[in-house]
Short mmCIF file of C-alpha atoms in Angstrom, two decimals:
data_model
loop_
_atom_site.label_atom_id
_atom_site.label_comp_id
_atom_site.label_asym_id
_atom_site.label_seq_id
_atom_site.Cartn_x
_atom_site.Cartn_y
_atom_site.Cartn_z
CA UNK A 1 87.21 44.11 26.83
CA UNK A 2 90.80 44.51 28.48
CA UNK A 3 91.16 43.11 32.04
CA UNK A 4 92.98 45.18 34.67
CA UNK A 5 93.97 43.26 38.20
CA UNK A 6 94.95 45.24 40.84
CA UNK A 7 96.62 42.82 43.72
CA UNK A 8 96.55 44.67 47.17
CA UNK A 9 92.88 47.00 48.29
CA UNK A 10 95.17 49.11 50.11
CA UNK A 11 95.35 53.08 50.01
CA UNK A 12 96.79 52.56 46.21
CA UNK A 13 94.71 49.96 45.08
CA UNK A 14 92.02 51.69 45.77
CA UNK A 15 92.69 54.67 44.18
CA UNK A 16 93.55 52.67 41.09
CA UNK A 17 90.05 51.10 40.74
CA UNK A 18 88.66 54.52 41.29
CA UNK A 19 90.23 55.60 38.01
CA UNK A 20 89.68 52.57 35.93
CA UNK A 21 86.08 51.79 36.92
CA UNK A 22 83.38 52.62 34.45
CA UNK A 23 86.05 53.09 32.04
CA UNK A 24 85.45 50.01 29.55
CA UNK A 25 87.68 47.67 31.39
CA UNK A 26 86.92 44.40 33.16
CA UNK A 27 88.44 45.21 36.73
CA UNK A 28 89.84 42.49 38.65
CA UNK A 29 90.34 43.33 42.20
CA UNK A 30 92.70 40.71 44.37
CA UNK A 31 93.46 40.63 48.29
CA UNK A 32 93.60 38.07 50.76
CA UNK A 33 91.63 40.22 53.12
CA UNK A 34 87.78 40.88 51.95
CA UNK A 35 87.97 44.42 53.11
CA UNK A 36 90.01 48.03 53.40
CA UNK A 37 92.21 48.79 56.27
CA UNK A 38 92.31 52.46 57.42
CA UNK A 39 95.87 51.73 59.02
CA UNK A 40 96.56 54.92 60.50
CA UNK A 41 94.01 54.18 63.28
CA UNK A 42 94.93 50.88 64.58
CA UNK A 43 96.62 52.45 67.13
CA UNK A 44 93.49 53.45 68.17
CA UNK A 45 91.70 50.01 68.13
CA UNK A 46 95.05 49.04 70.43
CA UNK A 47 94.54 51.35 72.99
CA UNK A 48 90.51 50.64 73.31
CA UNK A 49 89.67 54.22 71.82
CA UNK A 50 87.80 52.47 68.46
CA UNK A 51 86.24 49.23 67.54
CA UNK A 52 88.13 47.16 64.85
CA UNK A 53 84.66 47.50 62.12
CA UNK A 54 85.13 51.26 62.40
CA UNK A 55 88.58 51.20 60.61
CA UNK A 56 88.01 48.70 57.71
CA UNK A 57 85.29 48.47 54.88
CA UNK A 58 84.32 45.27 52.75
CA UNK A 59 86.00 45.62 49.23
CA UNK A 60 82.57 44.14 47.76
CA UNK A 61 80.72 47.26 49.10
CA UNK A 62 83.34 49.52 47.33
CA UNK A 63 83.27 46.88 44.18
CA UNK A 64 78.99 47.73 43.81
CA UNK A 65 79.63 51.54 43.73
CA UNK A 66 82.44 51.10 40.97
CA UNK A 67 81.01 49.80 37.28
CA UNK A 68 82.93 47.11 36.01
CA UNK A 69 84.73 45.82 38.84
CA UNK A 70 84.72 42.38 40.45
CA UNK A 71 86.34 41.42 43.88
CA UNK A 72 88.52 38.08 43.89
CA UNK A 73 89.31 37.08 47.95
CA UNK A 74 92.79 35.22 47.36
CA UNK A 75 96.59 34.74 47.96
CA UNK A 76 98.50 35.29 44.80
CA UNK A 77 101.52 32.91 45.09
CA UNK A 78 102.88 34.07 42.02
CA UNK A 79 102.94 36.08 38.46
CA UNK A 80 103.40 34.35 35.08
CA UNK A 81 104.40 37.20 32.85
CA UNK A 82 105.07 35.24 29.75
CA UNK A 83 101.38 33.97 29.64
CA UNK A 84 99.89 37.38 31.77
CA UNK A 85 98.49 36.03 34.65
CA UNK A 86 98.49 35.90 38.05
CA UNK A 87 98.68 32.85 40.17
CA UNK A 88 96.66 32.46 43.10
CA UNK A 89 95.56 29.82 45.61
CA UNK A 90 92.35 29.86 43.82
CA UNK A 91 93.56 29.56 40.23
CA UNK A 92 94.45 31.79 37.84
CA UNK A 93 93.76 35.21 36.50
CA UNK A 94 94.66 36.59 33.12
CA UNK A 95 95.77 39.94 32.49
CA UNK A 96 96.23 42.82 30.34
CA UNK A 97 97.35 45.00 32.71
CA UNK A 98 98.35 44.57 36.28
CA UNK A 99 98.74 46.95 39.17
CA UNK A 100 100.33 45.64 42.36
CA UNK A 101 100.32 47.55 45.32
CA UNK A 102 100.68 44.80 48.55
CA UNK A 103 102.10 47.55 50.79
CA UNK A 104 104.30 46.57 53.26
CA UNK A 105 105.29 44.57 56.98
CA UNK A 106 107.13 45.06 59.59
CA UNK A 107 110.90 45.07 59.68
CA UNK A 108 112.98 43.65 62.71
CA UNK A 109 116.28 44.42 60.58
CA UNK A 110 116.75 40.24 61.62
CA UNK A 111 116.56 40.33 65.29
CA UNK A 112 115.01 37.15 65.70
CA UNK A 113 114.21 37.35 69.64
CA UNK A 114 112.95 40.53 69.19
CA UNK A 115 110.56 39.76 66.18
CA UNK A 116 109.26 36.68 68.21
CA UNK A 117 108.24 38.58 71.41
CA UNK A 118 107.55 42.32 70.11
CA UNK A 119 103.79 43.49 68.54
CA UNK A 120 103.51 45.30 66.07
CA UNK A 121 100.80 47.23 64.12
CA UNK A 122 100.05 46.14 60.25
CA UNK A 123 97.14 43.87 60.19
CA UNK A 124 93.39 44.24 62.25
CA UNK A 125 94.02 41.22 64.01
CA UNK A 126 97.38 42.68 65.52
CA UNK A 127 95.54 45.73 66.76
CA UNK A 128 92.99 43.35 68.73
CA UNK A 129 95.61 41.17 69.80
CA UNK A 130 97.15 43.96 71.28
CA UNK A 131 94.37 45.30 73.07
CA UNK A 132 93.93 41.94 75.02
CA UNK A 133 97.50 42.28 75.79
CA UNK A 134 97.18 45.72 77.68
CA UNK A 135 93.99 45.23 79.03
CA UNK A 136 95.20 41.50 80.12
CA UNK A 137 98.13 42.65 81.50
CA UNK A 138 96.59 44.75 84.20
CA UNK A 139 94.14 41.76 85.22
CA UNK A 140 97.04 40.02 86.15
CA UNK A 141 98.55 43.07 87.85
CA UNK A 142 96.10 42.89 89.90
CA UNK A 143 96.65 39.25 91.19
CA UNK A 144 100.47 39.37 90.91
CA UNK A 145 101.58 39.77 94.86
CA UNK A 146 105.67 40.32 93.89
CA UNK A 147 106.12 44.02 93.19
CA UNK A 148 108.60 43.94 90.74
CA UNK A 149 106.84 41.64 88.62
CA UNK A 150 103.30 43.51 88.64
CA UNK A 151 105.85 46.91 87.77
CA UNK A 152 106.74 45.11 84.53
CA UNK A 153 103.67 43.85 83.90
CA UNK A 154 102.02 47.45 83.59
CA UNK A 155 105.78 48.54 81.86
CA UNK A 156 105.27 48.73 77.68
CA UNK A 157 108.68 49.49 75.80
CA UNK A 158 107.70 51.17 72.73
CA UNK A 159 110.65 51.57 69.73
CA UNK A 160 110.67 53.77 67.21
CA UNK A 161 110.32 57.68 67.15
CA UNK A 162 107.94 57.82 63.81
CA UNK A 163 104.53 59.09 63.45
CA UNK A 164 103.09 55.30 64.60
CA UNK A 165 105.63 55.11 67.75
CA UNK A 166 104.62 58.87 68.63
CA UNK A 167 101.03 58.29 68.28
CA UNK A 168 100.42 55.12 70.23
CA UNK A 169 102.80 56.14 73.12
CA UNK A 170 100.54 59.32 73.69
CA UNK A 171 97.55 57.04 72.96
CA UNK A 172 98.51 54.42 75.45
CA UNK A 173 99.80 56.61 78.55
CA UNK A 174 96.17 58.66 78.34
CA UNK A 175 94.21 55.04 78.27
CA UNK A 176 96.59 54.11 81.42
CA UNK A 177 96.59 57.71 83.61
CA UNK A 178 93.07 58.64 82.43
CA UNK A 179 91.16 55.19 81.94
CA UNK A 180 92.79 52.44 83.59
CA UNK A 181 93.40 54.40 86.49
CA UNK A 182 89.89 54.27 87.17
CA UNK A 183 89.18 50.62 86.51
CA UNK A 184 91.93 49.80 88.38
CA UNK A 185 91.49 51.34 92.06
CA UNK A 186 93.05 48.46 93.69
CA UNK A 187 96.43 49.32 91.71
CA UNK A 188 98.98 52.29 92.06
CA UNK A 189 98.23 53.07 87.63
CA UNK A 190 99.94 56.31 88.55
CA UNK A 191 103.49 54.07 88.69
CA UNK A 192 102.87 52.21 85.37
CA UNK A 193 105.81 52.93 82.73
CA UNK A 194 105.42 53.67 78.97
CA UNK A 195 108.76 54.33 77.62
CA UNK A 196 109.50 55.53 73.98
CA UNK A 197 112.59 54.35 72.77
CA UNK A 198 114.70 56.16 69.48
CA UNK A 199 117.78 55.13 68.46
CA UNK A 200 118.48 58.56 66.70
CA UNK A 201 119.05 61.49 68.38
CA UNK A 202 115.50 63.06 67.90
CA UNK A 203 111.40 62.39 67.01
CA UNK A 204 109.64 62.38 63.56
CA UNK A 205 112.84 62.99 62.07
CA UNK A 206 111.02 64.07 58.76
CA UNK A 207 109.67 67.41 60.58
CA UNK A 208 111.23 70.38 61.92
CA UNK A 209 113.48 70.99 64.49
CA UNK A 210 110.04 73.15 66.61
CA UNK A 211 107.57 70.56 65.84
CA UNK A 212 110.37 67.86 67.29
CA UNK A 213 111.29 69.96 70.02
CA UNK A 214 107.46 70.42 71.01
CA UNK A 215 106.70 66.10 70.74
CA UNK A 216 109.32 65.46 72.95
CA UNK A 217 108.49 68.04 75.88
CA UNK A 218 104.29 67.07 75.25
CA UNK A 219 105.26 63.31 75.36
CA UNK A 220 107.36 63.98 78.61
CA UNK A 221 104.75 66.04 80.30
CA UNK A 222 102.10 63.76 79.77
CA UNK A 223 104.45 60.77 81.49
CA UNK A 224 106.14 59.07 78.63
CA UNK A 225 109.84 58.39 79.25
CA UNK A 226 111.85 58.86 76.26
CA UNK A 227 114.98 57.62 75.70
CA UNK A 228 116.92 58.60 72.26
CA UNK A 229 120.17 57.44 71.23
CA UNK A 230 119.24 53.58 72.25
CA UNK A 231 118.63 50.69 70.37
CA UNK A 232 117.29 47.58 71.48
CA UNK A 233 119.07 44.18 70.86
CA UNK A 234 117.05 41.53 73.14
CA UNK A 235 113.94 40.78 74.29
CA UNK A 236 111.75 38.25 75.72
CA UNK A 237 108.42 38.02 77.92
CA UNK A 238 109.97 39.81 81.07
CA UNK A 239 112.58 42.01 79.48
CA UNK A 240 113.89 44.25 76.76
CA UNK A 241 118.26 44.77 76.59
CA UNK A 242 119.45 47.43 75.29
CA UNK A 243 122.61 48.06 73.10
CA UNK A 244 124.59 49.49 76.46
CA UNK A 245 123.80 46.54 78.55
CA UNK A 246 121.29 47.85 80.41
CA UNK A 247 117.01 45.86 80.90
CA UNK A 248 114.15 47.41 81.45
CA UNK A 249 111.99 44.59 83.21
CA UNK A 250 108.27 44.72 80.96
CA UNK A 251 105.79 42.44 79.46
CA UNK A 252 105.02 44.30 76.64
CA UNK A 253 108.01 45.80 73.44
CA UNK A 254 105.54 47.29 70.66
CA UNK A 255 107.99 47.47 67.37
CA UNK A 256 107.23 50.28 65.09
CA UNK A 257 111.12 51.13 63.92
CA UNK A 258 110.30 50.04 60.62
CA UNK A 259 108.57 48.57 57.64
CA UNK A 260 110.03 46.48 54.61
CA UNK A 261 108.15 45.41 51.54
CA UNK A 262 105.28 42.58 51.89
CA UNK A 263 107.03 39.62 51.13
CA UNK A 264 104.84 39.23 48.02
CA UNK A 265 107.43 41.55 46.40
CA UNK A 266 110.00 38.82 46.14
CA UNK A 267 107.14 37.03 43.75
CA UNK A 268 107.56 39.38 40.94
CA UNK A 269 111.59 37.92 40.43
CA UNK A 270 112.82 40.90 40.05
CA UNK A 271 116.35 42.32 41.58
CA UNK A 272 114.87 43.96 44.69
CA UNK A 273 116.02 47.30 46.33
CA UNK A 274 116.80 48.27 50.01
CA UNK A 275 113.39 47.71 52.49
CA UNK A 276 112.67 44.69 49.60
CA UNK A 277 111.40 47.04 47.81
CA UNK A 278 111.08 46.74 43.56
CA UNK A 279 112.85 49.55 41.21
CA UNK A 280 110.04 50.82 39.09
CA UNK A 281 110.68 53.12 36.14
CA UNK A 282 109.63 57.04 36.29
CA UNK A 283 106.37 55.51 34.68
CA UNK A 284 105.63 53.31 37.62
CA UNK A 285 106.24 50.23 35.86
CA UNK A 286 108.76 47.18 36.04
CA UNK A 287 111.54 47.65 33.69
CA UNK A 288 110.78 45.83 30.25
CA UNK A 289 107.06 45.14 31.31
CA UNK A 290 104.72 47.99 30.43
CA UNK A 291 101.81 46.74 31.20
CA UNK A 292 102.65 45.68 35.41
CA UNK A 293 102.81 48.68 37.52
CA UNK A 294 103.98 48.39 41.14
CA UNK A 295 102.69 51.39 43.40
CA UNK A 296 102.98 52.38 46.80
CA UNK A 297 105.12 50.92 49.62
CA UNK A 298 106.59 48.04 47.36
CA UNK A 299 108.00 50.56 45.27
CA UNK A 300 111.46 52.11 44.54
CA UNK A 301 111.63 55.35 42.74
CA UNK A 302 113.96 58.03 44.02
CA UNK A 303 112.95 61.82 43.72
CA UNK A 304 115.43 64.55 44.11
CA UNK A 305 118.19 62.49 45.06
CA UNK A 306 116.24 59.94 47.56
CA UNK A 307 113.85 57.12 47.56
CA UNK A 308 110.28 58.27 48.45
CA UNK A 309 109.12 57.27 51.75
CA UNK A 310 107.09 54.52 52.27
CA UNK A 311 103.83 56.50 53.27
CA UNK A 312 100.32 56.10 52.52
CA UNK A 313 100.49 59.57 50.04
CA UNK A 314 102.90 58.42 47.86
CA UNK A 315 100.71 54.90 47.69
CA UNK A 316 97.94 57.31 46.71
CA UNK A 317 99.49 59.60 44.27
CA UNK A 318 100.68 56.29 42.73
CA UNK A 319 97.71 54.55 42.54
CA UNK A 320 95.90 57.23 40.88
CA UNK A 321 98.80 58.08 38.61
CA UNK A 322 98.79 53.69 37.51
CA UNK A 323 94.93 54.42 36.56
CA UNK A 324 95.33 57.99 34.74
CA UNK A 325 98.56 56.21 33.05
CA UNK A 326 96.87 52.77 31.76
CA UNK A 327 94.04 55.17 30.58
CA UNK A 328 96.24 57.34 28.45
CA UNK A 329 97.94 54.42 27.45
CA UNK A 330 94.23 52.63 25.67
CA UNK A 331 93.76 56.19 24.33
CA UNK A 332 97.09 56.24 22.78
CA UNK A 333 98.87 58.87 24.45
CA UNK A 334 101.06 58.85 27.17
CA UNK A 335 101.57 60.72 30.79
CA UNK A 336 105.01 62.65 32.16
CA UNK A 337 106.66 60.76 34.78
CA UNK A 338 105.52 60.47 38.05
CA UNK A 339 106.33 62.75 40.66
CA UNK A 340 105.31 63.08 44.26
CA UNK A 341 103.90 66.09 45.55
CA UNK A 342 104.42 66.47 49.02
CA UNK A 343 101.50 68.20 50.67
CA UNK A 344 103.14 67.83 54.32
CA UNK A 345 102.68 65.76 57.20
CA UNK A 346 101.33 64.99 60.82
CA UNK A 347 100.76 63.04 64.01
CA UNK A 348 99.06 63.54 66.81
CA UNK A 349 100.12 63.30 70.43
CA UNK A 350 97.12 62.95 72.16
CA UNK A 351 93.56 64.21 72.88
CA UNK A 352 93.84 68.17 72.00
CA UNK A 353 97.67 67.52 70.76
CA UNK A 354 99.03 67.36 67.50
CA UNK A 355 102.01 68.43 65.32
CA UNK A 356 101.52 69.40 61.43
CA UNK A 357 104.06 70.59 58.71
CA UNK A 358 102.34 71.70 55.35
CA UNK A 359 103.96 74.00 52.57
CA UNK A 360 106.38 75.17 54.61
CA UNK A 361 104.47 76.17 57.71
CA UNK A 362 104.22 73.90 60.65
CA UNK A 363 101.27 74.28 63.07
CA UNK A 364 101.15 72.57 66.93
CA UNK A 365 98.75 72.10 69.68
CA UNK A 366 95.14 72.28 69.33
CA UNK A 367 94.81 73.71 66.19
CA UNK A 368 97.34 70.74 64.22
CA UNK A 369 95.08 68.44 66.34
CA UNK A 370 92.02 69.50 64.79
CA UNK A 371 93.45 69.56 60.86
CA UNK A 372 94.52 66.05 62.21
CA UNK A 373 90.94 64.63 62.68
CA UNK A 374 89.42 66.42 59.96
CA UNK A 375 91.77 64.94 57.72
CA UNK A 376 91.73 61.11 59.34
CA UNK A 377 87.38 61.08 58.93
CA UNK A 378 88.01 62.92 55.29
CA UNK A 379 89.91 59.81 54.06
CA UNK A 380 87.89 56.83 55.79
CA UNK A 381 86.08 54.64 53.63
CA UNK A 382 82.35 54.45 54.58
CA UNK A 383 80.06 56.88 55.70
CA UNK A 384 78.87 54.94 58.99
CA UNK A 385 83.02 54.33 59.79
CA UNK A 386 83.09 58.13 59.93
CA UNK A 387 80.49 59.22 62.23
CA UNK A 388 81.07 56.02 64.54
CA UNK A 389 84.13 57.33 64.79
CA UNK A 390 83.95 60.89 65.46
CA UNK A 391 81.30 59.45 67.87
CA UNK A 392 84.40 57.84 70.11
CA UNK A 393 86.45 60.85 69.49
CA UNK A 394 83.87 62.97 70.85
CA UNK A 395 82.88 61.18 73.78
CA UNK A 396 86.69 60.64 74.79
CA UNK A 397 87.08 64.38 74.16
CA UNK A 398 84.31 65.28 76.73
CA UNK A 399 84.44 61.91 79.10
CA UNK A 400 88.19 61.12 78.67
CA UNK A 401 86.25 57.52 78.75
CA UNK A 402 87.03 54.19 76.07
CA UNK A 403 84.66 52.31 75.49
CA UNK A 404 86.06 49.44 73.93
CA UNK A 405 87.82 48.11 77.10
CA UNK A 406 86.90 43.93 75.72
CA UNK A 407 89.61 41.43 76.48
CA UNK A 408 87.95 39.19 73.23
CA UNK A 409 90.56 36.33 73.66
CA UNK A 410 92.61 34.90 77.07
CA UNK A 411 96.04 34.56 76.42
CA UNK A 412 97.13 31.41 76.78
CA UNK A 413 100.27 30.26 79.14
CA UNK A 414 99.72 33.32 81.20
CA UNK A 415 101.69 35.46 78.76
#
C-alpha cells in the first residue's frame, strides 16, 4: 500500500485527504496543531463575538470519518527527498507521495518595531490574546486618571485595507459603541478611536470601484476613521508613526497588511518566489519531483499573467486538484493543468453589512451579508461548530450583546 503525507490540516490539506481517503492508500496526516482552524472567523473570537472551540475541529475526529487515514501531531523540521521522507521532531515518515500545504504568516515587510509590538491574526492563540488585550485595555481605562493616556488606551490602529483589516475594524467599533459602551458606564466609550489605516489609495482593492466606494462610507458611518494613502513605519506600546511624521497616541496596532509563506517553505531548499512562496509547475508539483505537491498559500503559480492570491479558494481548489491528480496518476493517466476558477469574493462590514462580487455581479448591504453567513457556516468543519455559531450570530443580531467578554490571562507589566 502507497503512503500519502499531507503536512499542514489547513483548508488544502483537508481537501486533499478528502480525495485520497478510502482510496487504497495509507494516509499520513502531519500538523503541529491537533486540530482545523476556520481562520476567517478569528476576528470574531478577537472581538468577543465567538468562543475559540467554535472555530477549530480536532483532526482525529475528521481522521475517524476518513478510511485509511492516520493523524501524526508534529513539527516537520525537514524533507529528505533522496530517501522520501519527512523529518519531524518525532522521527521520521516515509513517503510515496507528499502534499504540503503549511499556509502562511504574517508579513511585517522587516519592520522590526512594528512586528514586536503589533497583533496579528493567524493562529487561535493570537485571537485570544487579543481579546484580553481589548477587553484589558478598557479595565485599565477605567483606573487611568490622565486623559490622554486612557484616550490611547481605548485608541486601536488597525493597517491594512483587505478583507481581514475591513472585517475586524467593523467588528471591533460595534463591540466598543454597542457592547462596551454598556459595560463601561463610568467611561465616555462614545470617544474611543478605531482607525483603519491603507497605504493605497482605496479598500479591498480586488473588488469594484461600488463595492469600495460603499466599505468606505459604511466603515465611516459606523465611526471608523480611515486614513488611505499612509503607511506606518514605527510603533511601540503608546504609539504608532506614520510615514509623514505624524503619531497617533494608542495601545493597540493590529497588522493585517500582509501574509508571506510559513517559514516551513524555506525547508523544501528550493529557490523561493516573492511572499517566500515555492514555484510549483502547472501540475502543482516541485519542478523535477513528481511525487511532492505544494498547494495553497505556499505556492507560486501565475494565471493569466499574475500569481494567484494567497486565499483560502485557491488552497482549496489545490488541495482537491493534489488528490484528483495523485489518483489519476496510480490509475495511470494524467489530469490538465491546474487552473483556478474564481467564483468571487466577500467581506462583511458588520452586523446586517456586507459586500460580495460573484460572476460579474456584485451585491451590498443586507442581502451580501446574508450570502456571507450562509457561506461562512457552509464551510465550517463540525456540525456542533455550526449551530454554536449561528447561535452567537443570532443572539448578537437580536441583542447586539457578546457573550464571550473573558479576560482568560492578565497581561503582565501592565501592557
Amino acid at each position: 500500500m502507497k503512503c500519502a503525507v499531507i503536512v499542514g490540516m489547513g483548508f488544502g490539506g483537508t481537501r486533499t485527504a478528502r480525495i485520497l481517503a478510502g482510496q487504497g492508500f495509507d494516509v499520513v496526516l502531519v500538523d503541529r496543531n491537533n486540530y482545523h482552524l476556520f481562520q476567517p472567523l478569528l476576528y470574531q473570537v478577537a472581538t468577543a463575538g465567538l468562543e475559540q472551540e467554535s472555530i477549530a475541529y480536532p483532526v482525529r475526529a475528521m481522521a475517524r470519518q476518513w478510511r485509511g487515514t492516520r493523524f501524526h501531531l508534529a513539527e516537520v523540521t525537514g524533507f529528505d527527498f533522496a530517501a522520501r521522507e519527512v523529518v519531524t521532531d518525532s522521527g521520521r515518515i516515509p513517503y510515496d507521495y507528499l502534499v504540503v500545504g503549511a499556509g502562511s504568516v504574517t508579513n511585517f515587510f522587516g519592520n522590526a518595531a512594528v512586528e514586536r509590538h503589533a497583533f496579528d491574526l493567524k493562529e487561535l492563540t493570537d485571537a485570544e490574546t487579543l481579546r484580553n488585550h481589548i477587553l484589558t485595555a478598557f479595565e485599565r481605562a477605567v483606573y487611568e486618571p490622565d486623559a490622554a493616556k486612557r484616550r490611547a488606551l481605548m485608541t486601536f490602529v488597525i493597517v491594512g485595507g483587505g478583507p481581514t483589516g475591513v472585517e475586524f475594524a467593523g467588528a471591533l467599533i460595534e463591540l466598543v459603541r454597542f457592547v462596551l459602551a454598556k459595560d463601561y458606564p463610568e467611561l465616555s466609550v462614545q470617544a474611543a478611536r478605531v482607525v483603519l489605516v491603507e497605504a493605497t489609495d482605496r479598500l479591498l482593492a480586488a473588488m469594484p470601484q461600488e463595492l469600495r466606494s460603499y466599505t468606505l462610507e459604511r466603515l465611516r458611518s459606523m465611526g471608523v476613521e480611515v486614513l488611505l494613502n499612509a503607511r506606518v513605519v514605527d510603533a511601540d506600546p503608546e504609539r504608532v508613526a506614520f510615514d509623514d511624521g505624524s503619531i497617533i497616541p494608542a495601545h493597540t496596532l493590529f497588522w493585517s497588511a500582509g501574509v508571506k509563506a510559513a517559514p516551513l517553505a524555506a525547508l523544501l531548499q528550493v529557490q523561493q518566489r516573492p511572499g517566500g512562496r515555492i514555484a510549483v509547475e502547472p501540475d502543482l508539483t516541485l519542478a523535477g519531483r513528481p511525487e511532492v505537491y505544494v498547494i495553497g498559500d505556499m505556492a507560486y503559480l501565475e494565471q493569466d499573467g499574475a500569481p494567484l492570491p494567497m486565499v483560502a479558494p485557491v488552497a482549496m481548489q489545490m488541495g482537491l486538484y493534489a488528490g484528483r491528480a495523485i489518483l489519476a496518476r496510480e490509475r495511470g493517466t494524467t489530469l490538465p493543468p491546474f487552473r483556478y476558477r474564481d467564483k468571487g469574493s466577500m467581506a462583511t462590514i458588520g452586523r446586517s453589512s456586507a459586500v460580495a462580487s460573484a460572476y460579474g455581479m456584485s451585491f451590498s448591504g443586507y442581502s451580501a451579508w446574508l450570502v456571507w453567513l450562509l457561506l461562512h457556516l457552509y464551510y465550517l468543519i463540525g456540525f456542533r461548530n455550526r449551530i454554536v455559531v449561528m447561535l452567537n450570530w443570532i443572539w448578537y443580531y437580536w441583542f447586539h450583546e457578546r457573550q464571550v467578554r473573558l479576560i482568560t490571562e492578565r497581561e503582565r507589566g501592565g501592557e
